[in-house]
Coordinates of C-alpha atoms in Angstrom, one line a residue:
Chain K
X1 CA -24.2 -35.2 -13.3
X2 CA -22.2 -31.9 -13.2
X3 CA -19.1 -31.2 -11.3
X4 CA -19.4 -27.5 -11.1
X5 CA -16.8 -25.5 -9.1
X6 CA -18.5 -22.2 -9.8
X7 CA -22.3 -21.7 -9.7
X8 CA -24.0 -18.4 -9.7
X9 CA -27.7 -17.4 -9.9
X10 CA -28.7 -13.8 -10.6
X11 CA -25.6 -12.4 -9.1
X12 CA -25.8 -8.6 -9.2
X13 CA -23.5 -5.8 -8.1
X14 CA -24.1 -2.1 -8.5
X15 CA -21.7 0.9 -7.9
X16 CA -24.1 3.8 -7.3
X17 CA -26.4 3.8 -10.3
X18 CA -24.1 1.8 -12.5
X19 CA -24.8 -1.9 -12.7
X20 CA -21.4 -3.7 -12.9
X21 CA -22.7 -7.2 -12.8
X22 CA -26.3 -7.7 -13.8
X23 CA -28.0 -11.0 -12.8
X24 CA -25.1 -13.3 -13.7
X25 CA -26.1 -17.0 -13.9
X26 CA -23.3 -19.4 -14.9
X27 CA -21.6 -22.7 -14.2
X28 CA -18.0 -23.5 -14.5
X29 CA -17.0 -27.2 -14.4
X30 CA -14.0 -28.7 -12.6
X31 CA -10.9 -28.9 -14.8
X32 CA -12.0 -26.7 -17.6
X33 CA -10.5 -23.5 -18.9
X34 CA -13.3 -21.0 -18.9
X35 CA -12.9 -17.7 -20.8
X36 CA -14.8 -14.7 -19.7
X37 CA -14.8 -12.3 -22.6
X38 CA -15.8 -8.7 -22.7
X39 CA -14.7 -5.1 -23.4
X40 CA -13.1 -3.1 -20.6
X41 CA -15.7 -2.2 -18.1
X42 CA -18.0 -5.2 -19.1
X43 CA -17.9 -6.5 -15.5
X44 CA -15.3 -9.2 -15.7
X45 CA -13.1 -8.0 -12.9
X46 CA -16.0 -7.2 -10.6
X47 CA -17.2 -10.8 -11.2
X48 CA -13.8 -12.2 -10.1
X49 CA -14.0 -10.0 -7.0
X50 CA -17.6 -11.2 -6.2
X51 CA -16.5 -14.9 -6.7
X52 CA -13.6 -14.5 -4.3
X53 CA -15.7 -12.7 -1.6
X54 CA -13.7 -9.5 -1.7
X55 CA -16.8 -7.6 -2.8
X56 CA -20.3 -8.4 -1.7
X57 CA -23.1 -9.0 -4.1
X58 CA -26.3 -7.0 -3.7
X59 CA -28.5 -9.8 -4.8
X60 CA -28.3 -13.3 -6.2
X61 CA -26.3 -16.3 -5.0
X62 CA -22.9 -17.8 -5.7
X63 CA -21.2 -21.0 -4.7
X64 CA -17.5 -21.4 -5.4
X65 CA -15.8 -24.7 -4.5
X66 CA -18.8 -25.5 -2.4
X67 CA -18.4 -22.3 -0.3
X68 CA -20.3 -19.1 -0.2
X69 CA -18.0 -16.2 -1.2
X70 CA -20.1 -13.8 1.0
X71 CA -19.8 -15.9 4.1
X72 CA -16.7 -18.0 3.7
X73 CA -14.4 -15.4 2.1
X74 CA -11.1 -16.3 3.8
X75 CA -11.7 -20.1 3.6
X76 CA -12.5 -19.8 -0.1
X77 CA -9.5 -17.6 -0.9
X78 CA -7.3 -20.2 0.7
X79 CA -8.3 -22.5 -2.2
X80 CA -8.3 -19.9 -5.0
X81 CA -5.4 -18.2 -6.7
X82 CA -5.8 -14.8 -8.4
X83 CA -3.6 -13.2 -11.0
X84 CA -4.7 -9.5 -11.0
X85 CA -4.7 -7.4 -14.1
X86 CA -1.5 -5.6 -12.9
X87 CA 1.1 -8.0 -11.7
X88 CA 0.9 -6.5 -8.2
X89 CA 4.3 -7.9 -7.1
X90 CA 6.4 -6.0 -4.6
X91 CA 9.2 -4.4 -6.7
X92 CA 11.4 -3.6 -3.7
X93 CA 11.6 -7.3 -2.7
X94 CA 13.2 -10.2 -4.5
X95 CA 11.2 -12.8 -6.3
X96 CA 12.1 -15.3 -3.6
X97 CA 10.9 -12.9 -0.9
X98 CA 7.6 -12.2 -2.7
X99 CA 6.9 -15.9 -3.0
X100 CA 8.1 -16.9 0.5
X101 CA 6.0 -14.2 2.2
X102 CA 2.8 -15.1 0.3
X103 CA 3.4 -18.8 1.0
X104 CA 3.4 -17.8 4.7
X105 CA 0.2 -15.7 4.3
X106 CA -1.5 -18.6 2.5
X107 CA -0.5 -21.0 5.3
X108 CA 1.8 -23.3 3.3
X109 CA 3.4 -25.6 5.9
X110 CA 6.6 -23.9 7.1
X111 CA 8.9 -26.9 6.4
X112 CA 7.7 -27.0 2.8
X113 CA 8.0 -23.4 1.9
X114 CA 11.7 -23.4 0.9
X115 CA 11.4 -26.4 -1.4
X116 CA 8.0 -25.2 -2.7
X117 CA 9.4 -21.8 -3.6
X118 CA 12.4 -23.3 -5.3
X119 CA 10.2 -25.6 -7.4
X120 CA 7.9 -22.9 -8.5
X121 CA 10.7 -20.5 -9.4
X122 CA 12.2 -23.3 -11.5
X123 CA 8.8 -24.1 -13.1
X124 CA 8.4 -20.4 -14.1
X125 CA 12.1 -20.1 -15.2
X126 CA 12.9 -17.5 -12.6
X127 CA 15.5 -19.4 -10.6
X128 CA 18.5 -17.5 -12.1
X129 CA 17.0 -14.1 -11.0
X130 CA 15.3 -15.3 -7.8
X131 CA 17.4 -13.1 -5.5
X132 CA 17.2 -10.0 -7.6
X133 CA 14.8 -7.2 -6.8
X134 CA 11.7 -7.5 -8.9
X135 CA 12.0 -3.8 -9.9
X136 CA 14.6 -4.8 -12.4
X137 CA 12.5 -7.5 -14.0
X138 CA 10.9 -7.2 -17.5
X139 CA 7.1 -7.0 -17.8
X140 CA 7.0 -10.7 -18.8
X141 CA 9.1 -11.8 -15.8
X142 CA 6.9 -9.8 -13.5
X143 CA 3.8 -11.5 -15.0
X144 CA 5.3 -14.9 -14.6
X145 CA 6.2 -14.1 -11.0
X146 CA 2.7 -12.9 -10.3
X147 CA 1.3 -16.2 -11.8
X148 CA 3.8 -18.2 -9.7
X149 CA 2.6 -16.3 -6.6
X150 CA -1.0 -17.1 -7.5
X151 CA -0.1 -20.8 -7.5
X152 CA 2.1 -20.8 -4.5
X153 CA -0.5 -22.5 -2.3
X154 CA -1.6 -25.0 -5.1
X155 CA -5.1 -23.6 -5.5
X156 CA -8.0 -25.7 -6.8
X157 CA -9.3 -22.8 -8.8
X158 CA -7.3 -20.2 -10.6
X159 CA -8.6 -16.7 -11.7
X160 CA -6.5 -14.9 -14.3
X161 CA -7.4 -11.4 -15.1
X162 CA -6.0 -10.4 -18.5
X163 CA -3.0 -12.7 -18.1
X164 CA -1.2 -11.5 -21.2
X165 CA -2.2 -7.9 -21.2
X166 CA 0.7 -5.7 -22.2
X167 CA 3.1 -8.5 -22.9
X168 CA 5.2 -8.9 -26.0
X169 CA 4.4 -11.9 -28.2
X170 CA 7.1 -14.1 -26.8
X171 CA 6.2 -13.4 -23.2
X172 CA 2.5 -13.8 -24.0
X173 CA 3.2 -17.2 -25.5
X174 CA 5.1 -18.3 -22.5
X175 CA 2.2 -17.3 -20.2
X176 CA -0.3 -19.1 -22.5
X177 CA 1.9 -22.2 -22.5
X178 CA 2.0 -22.1 -18.7
X179 CA -1.8 -21.8 -18.5
X180 CA -2.1 -24.8 -20.9
X181 CA 0.3 -26.8 -18.7
X182 CA -1.6 -25.9 -15.5
X183 CA -4.9 -27.0 -17.0
X184 CA -3.8 -30.0 -19.0
X185 CA -1.0 -31.4 -16.8
X186 CA -1.8 -30.2 -13.3
X187 CA -5.6 -30.3 -13.5
X188 CA -6.3 -26.8 -12.3
X189 CA -9.7 -25.2 -13.2
X190 CA -8.9 -21.9 -14.8
X191 CA -11.2 -18.8 -15.1
X192 CA -9.7 -16.3 -17.5
X193 CA -10.9 -12.8 -18.0
X194 CA -9.8 -11.4 -21.3
X195 CA -10.6 -9.3 -24.3
X196 CA -8.0 -11.1 -26.3
X197 CA -10.2 -13.3 -28.5
X198 CA -7.4 -15.1 -30.3
X199 CA -6.0 -16.1 -26.9
X200 CA -9.4 -17.3 -25.7
X201 CA -9.9 -19.4 -28.8
X202 CA -6.5 -21.0 -28.3
X203 CA -6.8 -21.9 -24.7
X204 CA -10.4 -21.9 -23.5
X205 CA -12.7 -24.9 -23.5
X206 CA -15.8 -22.7 -23.0
X207 CA -16.4 -19.0 -23.1
X208 CA -18.9 -16.6 -21.7
X209 CA -19.5 -13.2 -23.3
X210 CA -20.2 -10.2 -21.0
X211 CA -21.5 -6.9 -22.1
X212 CA -22.4 -4.1 -19.7
X213 CA -22.6 -6.5 -16.8
X214 CA -24.8 -9.0 -18.6
X215 CA -23.8 -12.5 -19.7
X216 CA -25.0 -12.5 -23.3
X217 CA -23.9 -16.0 -24.3
X218 CA -22.1 -19.0 -22.9
X219 CA -20.7 -22.2 -24.5
X220 CA -18.0 -23.6 -26.7
X221 CA -17.1 -21.5 -29.7
X222 CA -18.9 -24.1 -31.9
X223 CA -22.0 -24.0 -29.7
X224 CA -22.0 -20.2 -29.8
X225 CA -21.7 -20.2 -33.6
X226 CA -24.8 -22.5 -33.7
X227 CA -26.7 -20.3 -31.3
X228 CA -26.0 -17.3 -33.5
X229 CA -27.0 -19.1 -36.6
X230 CA -23.4 -19.2 -37.8
X231 CA -22.7 -22.2 -40.1
X232 CA -19.8 -24.5 -40.4
X233 CA -18.2 -24.7 -43.8
X234 CA -15.5 -26.3 -45.9
X235 CA -12.4 -24.7 -47.3
X236 CA -10.7 -26.3 -50.2
X237 CA -7.6 -25.5 -52.3
X238 CA -7.9 -26.5 -56.0
X239 CA -6.0 -25.7 -59.2
X240 CA -6.7 -21.9 -59.9
X241 CA -7.8 -22.7 -63.5
X242 CA -10.5 -25.0 -62.2
X243 CA -12.1 -22.6 -59.8
X244 CA -15.0 -21.5 -62.0
X245 CA -15.7 -25.2 -63.0
X246 CA -15.8 -26.2 -59.4
X247 CA -18.2 -23.4 -58.5
X248 CA -20.5 -24.5 -61.3
X249 CA -20.5 -28.1 -59.9
X250 CA -21.2 -26.8 -56.4
X251 CA -24.0 -24.6 -57.7
X252 CA -25.5 -27.8 -59.1
X253 CA -25.4 -29.2 -55.5
X254 CA -27.3 -26.1 -54.3
X255 CA -24.2 -24.8 -52.5
X256 CA -22.9 -21.2 -52.7
X257 CA -19.2 -20.6 -52.6
X258 CA -16.8 -17.7 -52.4
X259 CA -13.1 -17.4 -53.5
X260 CA -10.5 -15.8 -51.4
X261 CA -6.7 -16.1 -52.0
X262 CA -7.2 -19.1 -54.4
X263 CA -9.2 -20.9 -51.6
X264 CA -12.8 -21.9 -52.3
X265 CA -15.0 -21.4 -49.3
X266 CA -18.2 -23.4 -49.1
X267 CA -20.5 -22.4 -46.2
X268 CA -23.1 -24.8 -44.9
X269 CA -21.1 -28.0 -45.5
X270 CA -21.0 -29.9 -42.3
X271 CA -18.9 -32.9 -41.3
X272 CA -21.4 -35.5 -42.7
X273 CA -21.8 -34.0 -46.1
X274 CA -18.1 -33.3 -46.6
X275 CA -17.2 -36.7 -48.3
X276 CA -20.1 -36.3 -50.8
X277 CA -19.0 -32.8 -51.8
X278 CA -15.4 -33.8 -52.2
X279 CA -16.1 -37.0 -54.2
X280 CA -18.4 -35.1 -56.6
X281 CA -15.7 -32.6 -57.3
X282 CA -13.0 -35.3 -57.7
X283 CA -15.2 -37.3 -60.0
X284 CA -15.7 -34.2 -62.2
X285 CA -11.9 -34.1 -62.5
X286 CA -11.2 -31.2 -60.1
X287 CA -7.7 -31.5 -58.5
X288 CA -8.1 -31.0 -54.8
X289 CA -4.9 -30.2 -53.0
X290 CA -6.2 -29.6 -49.5
X291 CA -9.5 -29.6 -47.7
X292 CA -10.3 -28.3 -44.2
X293 CA -13.4 -27.6 -42.1
X294 CA -14.0 -23.8 -41.7
X295 CA -15.6 -22.7 -38.5
X296 CA -16.4 -19.1 -37.6
X297 CA -13.6 -17.7 -35.4
X298 CA -14.3 -16.6 -31.9
X299 CA -13.8 -13.1 -33.1
X300 CA -16.6 -13.5 -35.6
X301 CA -18.8 -14.9 -32.9
X302 CA -17.8 -12.3 -30.3
X303 CA -18.7 -9.4 -32.6
X304 CA -21.9 -11.0 -33.7
X305 CA -22.9 -11.3 -30.0
X306 CA -21.7 -7.8 -29.3
X307 CA -23.7 -6.3 -32.2
X308 CA -26.7 -8.4 -31.2
X309 CA -26.3 -7.1 -27.6
X310 CA -26.2 -3.5 -28.8
X311 CA -29.3 -3.9 -31.0
Chain H
X1 CA -7.1 -14.2 14.2
X2 CA -4.6 -15.8 11.8
X3 CA -1.5 -14.6 13.5
X4 CA 0.8 -16.3 11.1
X5 CA -0.6 -14.3 8.2
X6 CA -0.5 -11.1 10.3
X7 CA 3.2 -11.8 11.1
X8 CA 4.0 -12.4 7.4
X9 CA 2.3 -9.1 6.4
X10 CA 4.2 -7.2 9.1
X11 CA 7.4 -8.8 8.0
X12 CA 6.7 -7.9 4.4
X13 CA 5.9 -4.3 5.3
X14 CA 9.1 -3.9 7.4
X15 CA 11.2 -5.5 4.6
X16 CA 9.7 -3.0 2.1
X17 CA 10.3 -0.1 4.4
X18 CA 13.9 -1.0 5.1
X19 CA 14.6 -1.4 1.4
X20 CA 13.3 2.1 0.6
X21 CA 16.3 4.6 0.6
X22 CA 14.1 7.6 1.3
X23 CA 12.3 6.1 4.2
X24 CA 15.5 4.8 5.7
X25 CA 17.1 8.2 5.3
X26 CA 14.2 9.7 7.3
X27 CA 14.5 7.0 9.9
X28 CA 18.2 7.8 10.4
X29 CA 18.2 11.6 9.9
X30 CA 15.2 12.4 12.1
X31 CA 16.6 10.8 15.3
X32 CA 20.1 12.1 14.5
X33 CA 18.9 15.7 14.3
X34 CA 16.4 15.6 17.2
X35 CA 18.4 13.3 19.5
X36 CA 22.0 13.8 18.8
X37 CA 22.9 17.1 17.0
X38 CA 20.3 19.4 18.5
X39 CA 20.6 18.2 22.2
X40 CA 24.3 17.7 22.0
X41 CA 24.8 21.3 20.6
X42 CA 22.5 22.9 23.1
X43 CA 23.9 21.0 26.1
X44 CA 27.4 22.0 25.0
X45 CA 26.2 25.6 24.8
X46 CA 24.6 25.3 28.2
X47 CA 28.0 24.1 29.6
X48 CA 29.5 27.5 28.7
X49 CA 29.1 29.8 31.8
X50 CA 29.1 33.1 29.8
X51 CA 26.3 31.9 27.5
X52 CA 24.2 30.7 30.5
X53 CA 24.5 33.9 32.5
X54 CA 23.7 36.0 29.4
X55 CA 20.7 33.7 28.6
X56 CA 19.3 33.6 32.2
X57 CA 19.6 37.4 32.8
X58 CA 18.3 38.5 29.4
X59 CA 15.7 35.9 28.4
X60 CA 12.1 36.7 29.3
X61 CA 11.2 33.2 28.2
X62 CA 13.4 31.7 30.9
X63 CA 11.8 34.0 33.5
X64 CA 8.3 32.9 32.5
X65 CA 9.4 29.3 32.4
X66 CA 10.6 29.5 36.0
X67 CA 7.8 31.7 37.4
X68 CA 5.0 29.2 36.6
X69 CA 7.0 26.0 37.2
X70 CA 5.4 23.4 39.5
X71 CA 7.2 22.9 42.8
X72 CA 8.1 19.3 42.0
X73 CA 10.1 20.3 38.9
X74 CA 11.4 23.5 40.6
X75 CA 12.7 21.3 43.5
X76 CA 14.5 19.0 41.1
X77 CA 16.1 21.8 39.2
X78 CA 17.2 23.7 42.3
X79 CA 18.9 20.6 43.6
X80 CA 21.6 21.3 41.0
X81 CA 24.3 23.6 42.4
X82 CA 25.5 25.8 39.5
X83 CA 23.7 27.8 36.8
X84 CA 25.3 25.7 34.2
X85 CA 24.0 22.5 35.8
X86 CA 20.5 23.9 36.1
X87 CA 20.5 25.1 32.5
X88 CA 21.6 21.7 31.3
X89 CA 19.0 20.0 33.4
X90 CA 16.2 22.3 32.1
X91 CA 17.2 21.8 28.5
X92 CA 18.0 18.0 28.6
X93 CA 15.2 17.0 31.0
X94 CA 12.4 19.3 30.0
X95 CA 12.8 21.3 26.8
X96 CA 13.6 18.3 24.7
X97 CA 10.9 16.1 26.2
X98 CA 8.1 17.2 23.9
X99 CA 10.4 17.3 20.9
X100 CA 11.2 13.7 21.6
X101 CA 7.5 12.8 21.0
X102 CA 7.8 14.0 17.4
X103 CA 9.8 10.9 16.7
X104 CA 7.2 8.2 17.4
X105 CA 4.4 10.4 15.9
X106 CA 6.1 11.1 12.6
X107 CA 7.7 7.7 12.2
X108 CA 4.5 5.7 12.8
X109 CA 2.5 8.1 10.7
X110 CA 5.0 7.8 7.9
X111 CA 5.2 4.0 7.9
X112 CA 1.5 3.6 8.2
X113 CA 1.0 5.8 5.1
X114 CA 3.7 3.9 3.2
X115 CA 2.3 0.5 4.2
X116 CA -1.3 1.3 3.1
X117 CA -1.5 4.3 0.7
X118 CA 2.0 3.4 -0.5
X119 CA 0.8 -0.1 -1.4
X120 CA -2.0 1.5 -3.4
X121 CA 0.7 3.6 -5.2
X122 CA 2.8 0.6 -5.9
X123 CA -0.2 -1.4 -7.0
X124 CA 0.6 -4.2 -4.6
X125 CA -2.5 -3.9 -2.4
X126 CA -4.8 -5.9 -4.7
X127 CA -2.7 -9.1 -4.2
X128 CA -3.0 -8.7 -0.5
X129 CA -6.7 -8.3 -0.7
X130 CA -7.1 -11.7 -2.4
X131 CA -5.3 -13.5 0.4
X132 CA -7.2 -15.7 2.9
X133 CA -7.1 -13.0 5.5
X134 CA -10.0 -11.1 7.1
X135 CA -10.3 -7.3 7.0
X136 CA -9.5 -7.3 10.7
X137 CA -6.3 -9.3 10.1
X138 CA -5.0 -6.9 7.4
X139 CA -5.9 -3.9 9.6
X140 CA -4.1 -5.4 12.6
X141 CA -1.0 -6.2 10.5
X142 CA -1.0 -2.6 9.1
X143 CA -1.2 -1.1 12.6
X144 CA 1.6 -3.4 13.9
X145 CA 3.9 -2.8 11.0
X146 CA 3.9 0.9 11.8
X147 CA 3.7 0.7 15.6
X148 CA 6.6 -1.8 16.2
X149 CA 9.3 0.0 14.2
X150 CA 8.3 3.4 15.5
X151 CA 8.6 2.1 19.1
X152 CA 11.9 0.4 18.4
X153 CA 13.4 3.5 16.9
X154 CA 12.0 5.6 19.8
X155 CA 13.5 3.3 22.4
X156 CA 16.9 3.2 20.6
X157 CA 16.6 7.0 20.3
X158 CA 16.0 7.3 24.0
X159 CA 19.1 5.3 24.8
X160 CA 21.1 7.4 22.2
X161 CA 19.8 10.6 23.6
X162 CA 20.7 9.5 27.1
X163 CA 24.3 8.7 26.0
X164 CA 24.6 12.0 24.1
X165 CA 23.3 14.3 26.9
X166 CA 25.2 12.5 29.7
X167 CA 28.4 12.5 27.7
X168 CA 28.3 16.1 26.6
X169 CA 27.2 17.3 30.0
X170 CA 29.7 15.2 31.9
X171 CA 32.3 18.0 32.4
X172 CA 29.7 20.1 34.1
X173 CA 27.5 17.5 35.8
X174 CA 30.2 15.0 36.8
X175 CA 27.6 12.2 37.0
X176 CA 24.9 10.5 35.0
X177 CA 21.8 12.7 35.5
X178 CA 19.6 11.3 32.7
X179 CA 17.0 9.8 32.6
X180 CA 14.8 11.1 35.4
X181 CA 11.3 9.7 36.3
X182 CA 9.6 12.2 33.8
X183 CA 11.5 10.7 30.9
X184 CA 10.9 7.1 31.9
X185 CA 7.2 7.7 32.1
X186 CA 7.4 9.7 28.9
X187 CA 9.0 6.8 27.0
X188 CA 7.0 4.0 28.6
X189 CA 3.6 5.6 28.6
X190 CA 3.3 8.7 26.4
X191 CA 5.6 7.7 23.4
X192 CA 3.7 4.5 22.6
X193 CA 0.4 6.5 22.8
X194 CA 1.9 9.2 20.5
X195 CA 3.0 6.4 18.0
X196 CA -0.6 5.1 18.2
X197 CA -2.0 8.5 17.4
X198 CA 0.3 8.9 14.4
X199 CA -0.5 5.5 13.0
X200 CA -4.2 5.4 13.7
X201 CA -4.7 8.8 12.1
X202 CA -2.6 7.8 9.2
X203 CA -4.3 4.4 8.6
X204 CA -7.6 6.1 8.8
X205 CA -6.5 8.6 6.2
X206 CA -4.6 6.1 4.1
X207 CA -7.6 3.9 3.6
X208 CA -9.6 6.9 2.3
X209 CA -7.0 8.5 -0.1
X210 CA -5.5 7.2 -3.3
X211 CA -1.8 8.2 -2.9
X212 CA 0.8 8.0 -0.2
X213 CA 1.6 11.7 -0.7
X214 CA -1.9 12.7 0.4
X215 CA -1.6 10.4 3.4
X216 CA 1.7 11.9 4.4
X217 CA 0.4 15.4 4.2
X218 CA -2.8 14.8 6.2
X219 CA -1.0 12.4 8.7
X220 CA 1.7 15.0 9.3
X221 CA -0.9 17.2 10.9
X222 CA -0.8 14.9 14.0
X223 CA 2.5 16.7 14.9
X224 CA 0.6 19.9 15.6
X225 CA -0.3 18.9 19.2
X226 CA 3.4 18.3 20.0
X227 CA 4.3 21.7 18.5
X228 CA 1.7 23.2 20.8
X229 CA 3.2 21.3 23.7
X230 CA 6.6 22.8 23.0
X231 CA 5.3 26.3 22.7
X232 CA 3.1 25.8 25.8
X233 CA 6.1 24.7 27.9
X234 CA 8.3 27.6 26.6
X235 CA 5.5 30.0 27.5
X236 CA 5.2 28.5 31.0
X237 CA 1.6 27.3 30.4
X238 CA 2.2 23.6 30.6
X239 CA 5.0 21.5 32.1
X240 CA 5.8 17.9 31.4
X241 CA 5.6 16.8 35.0
X242 CA 5.0 13.1 35.7
X243 CA 1.4 13.8 36.6
X244 CA 0.8 15.8 33.4
X245 CA 2.4 13.1 31.3
X246 CA 0.2 10.4 32.9
X247 CA -2.9 12.5 32.2
X248 CA -2.1 13.5 28.7
X249 CA -1.0 10.0 27.9
X250 CA -4.3 8.7 29.1
X251 CA -6.1 11.2 26.9
X252 CA -4.1 10.2 23.8
X253 CA -4.6 6.5 24.5
X254 CA -8.3 7.2 24.6
X255 CA -8.2 9.2 21.4
X256 CA -6.1 6.3 19.9
X257 CA -8.8 3.8 20.9
X258 CA -11.6 5.9 19.3
X259 CA -9.6 6.3 16.1
X260 CA -8.7 2.6 16.0
X261 CA -12.3 1.6 16.6
X262 CA -13.5 3.9 13.9
X263 CA -10.7 2.8 11.5
X264 CA -11.7 -0.9 12.1
X265 CA -15.3 -0.1 11.2
X266 CA -14.5 1.6 7.9
X267 CA -11.5 -0.7 6.9
X268 CA -13.2 -2.9 4.3
X269 CA -11.3 -4.6 1.5
X270 CA -14.2 -3.8 -0.9
X271 CA -13.8 -0.1 -0.1
X272 CA -10.0 -0.3 -0.5
X273 CA -10.5 -1.9 -3.9
X274 CA -12.8 0.8 -5.0
X275 CA -10.1 3.4 -4.4
X276 CA -7.3 1.5 -6.3

């Protein structure tokens, strides 16, 4: 039995002749971090807008948290939090004002607002600058504040549109850690739009790949690799002077291998056959210093899907 | 209607406006120029017997102004005993009346442009669009956040203007002569309508343009009817009598209603997003 918080069937939205979202069908389960990957203009942001009922779909159906975005927009948005691509925080106001006002708009009980704002400022490490105007904040601080605002009403479902876009590596890591914390420790379902594949690989349970409004693939990175015919492999580090001997032994086992930076890469070796390969090499006197499974990266998968989509 | 959310949005907009140095400068300078410096100076000038006699004997404008004047206004002016008193009464009670309307019009138009097109400029509108509010609630909040401060400044301006003209004219008048019924009707009936005209035109424009600058420029055109009113009164074509104010107020209220209705029909968050 599924516990889907987002279900869409054939969701479509056009702007004039341009199809922004083309027959989108997907399911996102409660508690998962779902990555929505795609180039700029692939239809990711439009999808977020459709799922929050701020744009109307021209055809297809959508159900988010058991509600219809088209009919129950305000009730749905009370239960979702959205971090837009630009932080969208009011720079003339203080961080505290920004959060307090949005808590009020989202209907957080009045008597809880002060405590709630203080807690969330502390959680996002903004307490020291809470009473400063946001105009003086760094980009990373503004992004953290925007994320804090998206969480001010404790949403069941969080949409993050390019959450680390334009941030320096330290600020980006802070935001990624926060997303991990929200999903792992607080149980939020997170829907992330990104074109940062490394980030998606690190934090997403499942990903969907969009291209020109179409969802080309959906699944875990491993599932996608399998769908694309990508194979798992084994990467081993052995004594450099034994590399050619080892390749000969592997050839005898009908396995191809490549060498890169003194590492022997053996595609097509899955989990079950790994002990046999390693014991054969060890028995032949090969010194094995390290062995690790090698899976295609999300980047490999993404570009394979992208190229397939173009062809 | 979610009035709590509406109040919060109005509060946010007012906070943003009061923390903008440029906007606050306009809020202070405009009333000071139109309601303190200009009337204070003119009333002081009208208190000078030489200046008044020269003006009344040589000015064809004044002659035209008196010739076509309705009996009700003429009766009120003639009740004053000296030329200086009459000159002050004409200036303070009639000439400045249409100019006073510039205040609610410009202020409401300016705040409305800032609170909607300005939010687009500052890229803060998108966050508001994702809140659990309806289009009608955001629209209502944007209207109120422009209308309320414009009216407050207008009312405060009215009191300040009253103090200035009564104080500067005191040596000649020897009593409090302001406000008369015309001004009370003007402030209670026509000024709120004028503020409504400024904001409804500006909200309409703001939801269709991408920058606050465009909204200011187009919204500023709403001042033109007031300029025509000033010229019309100087030319002796129209007079701001109580009856005229009631009628023109009704017309402006009706125009406001049409513009607000039309604005409500086209104010859609999806449309706003498309223009971000």
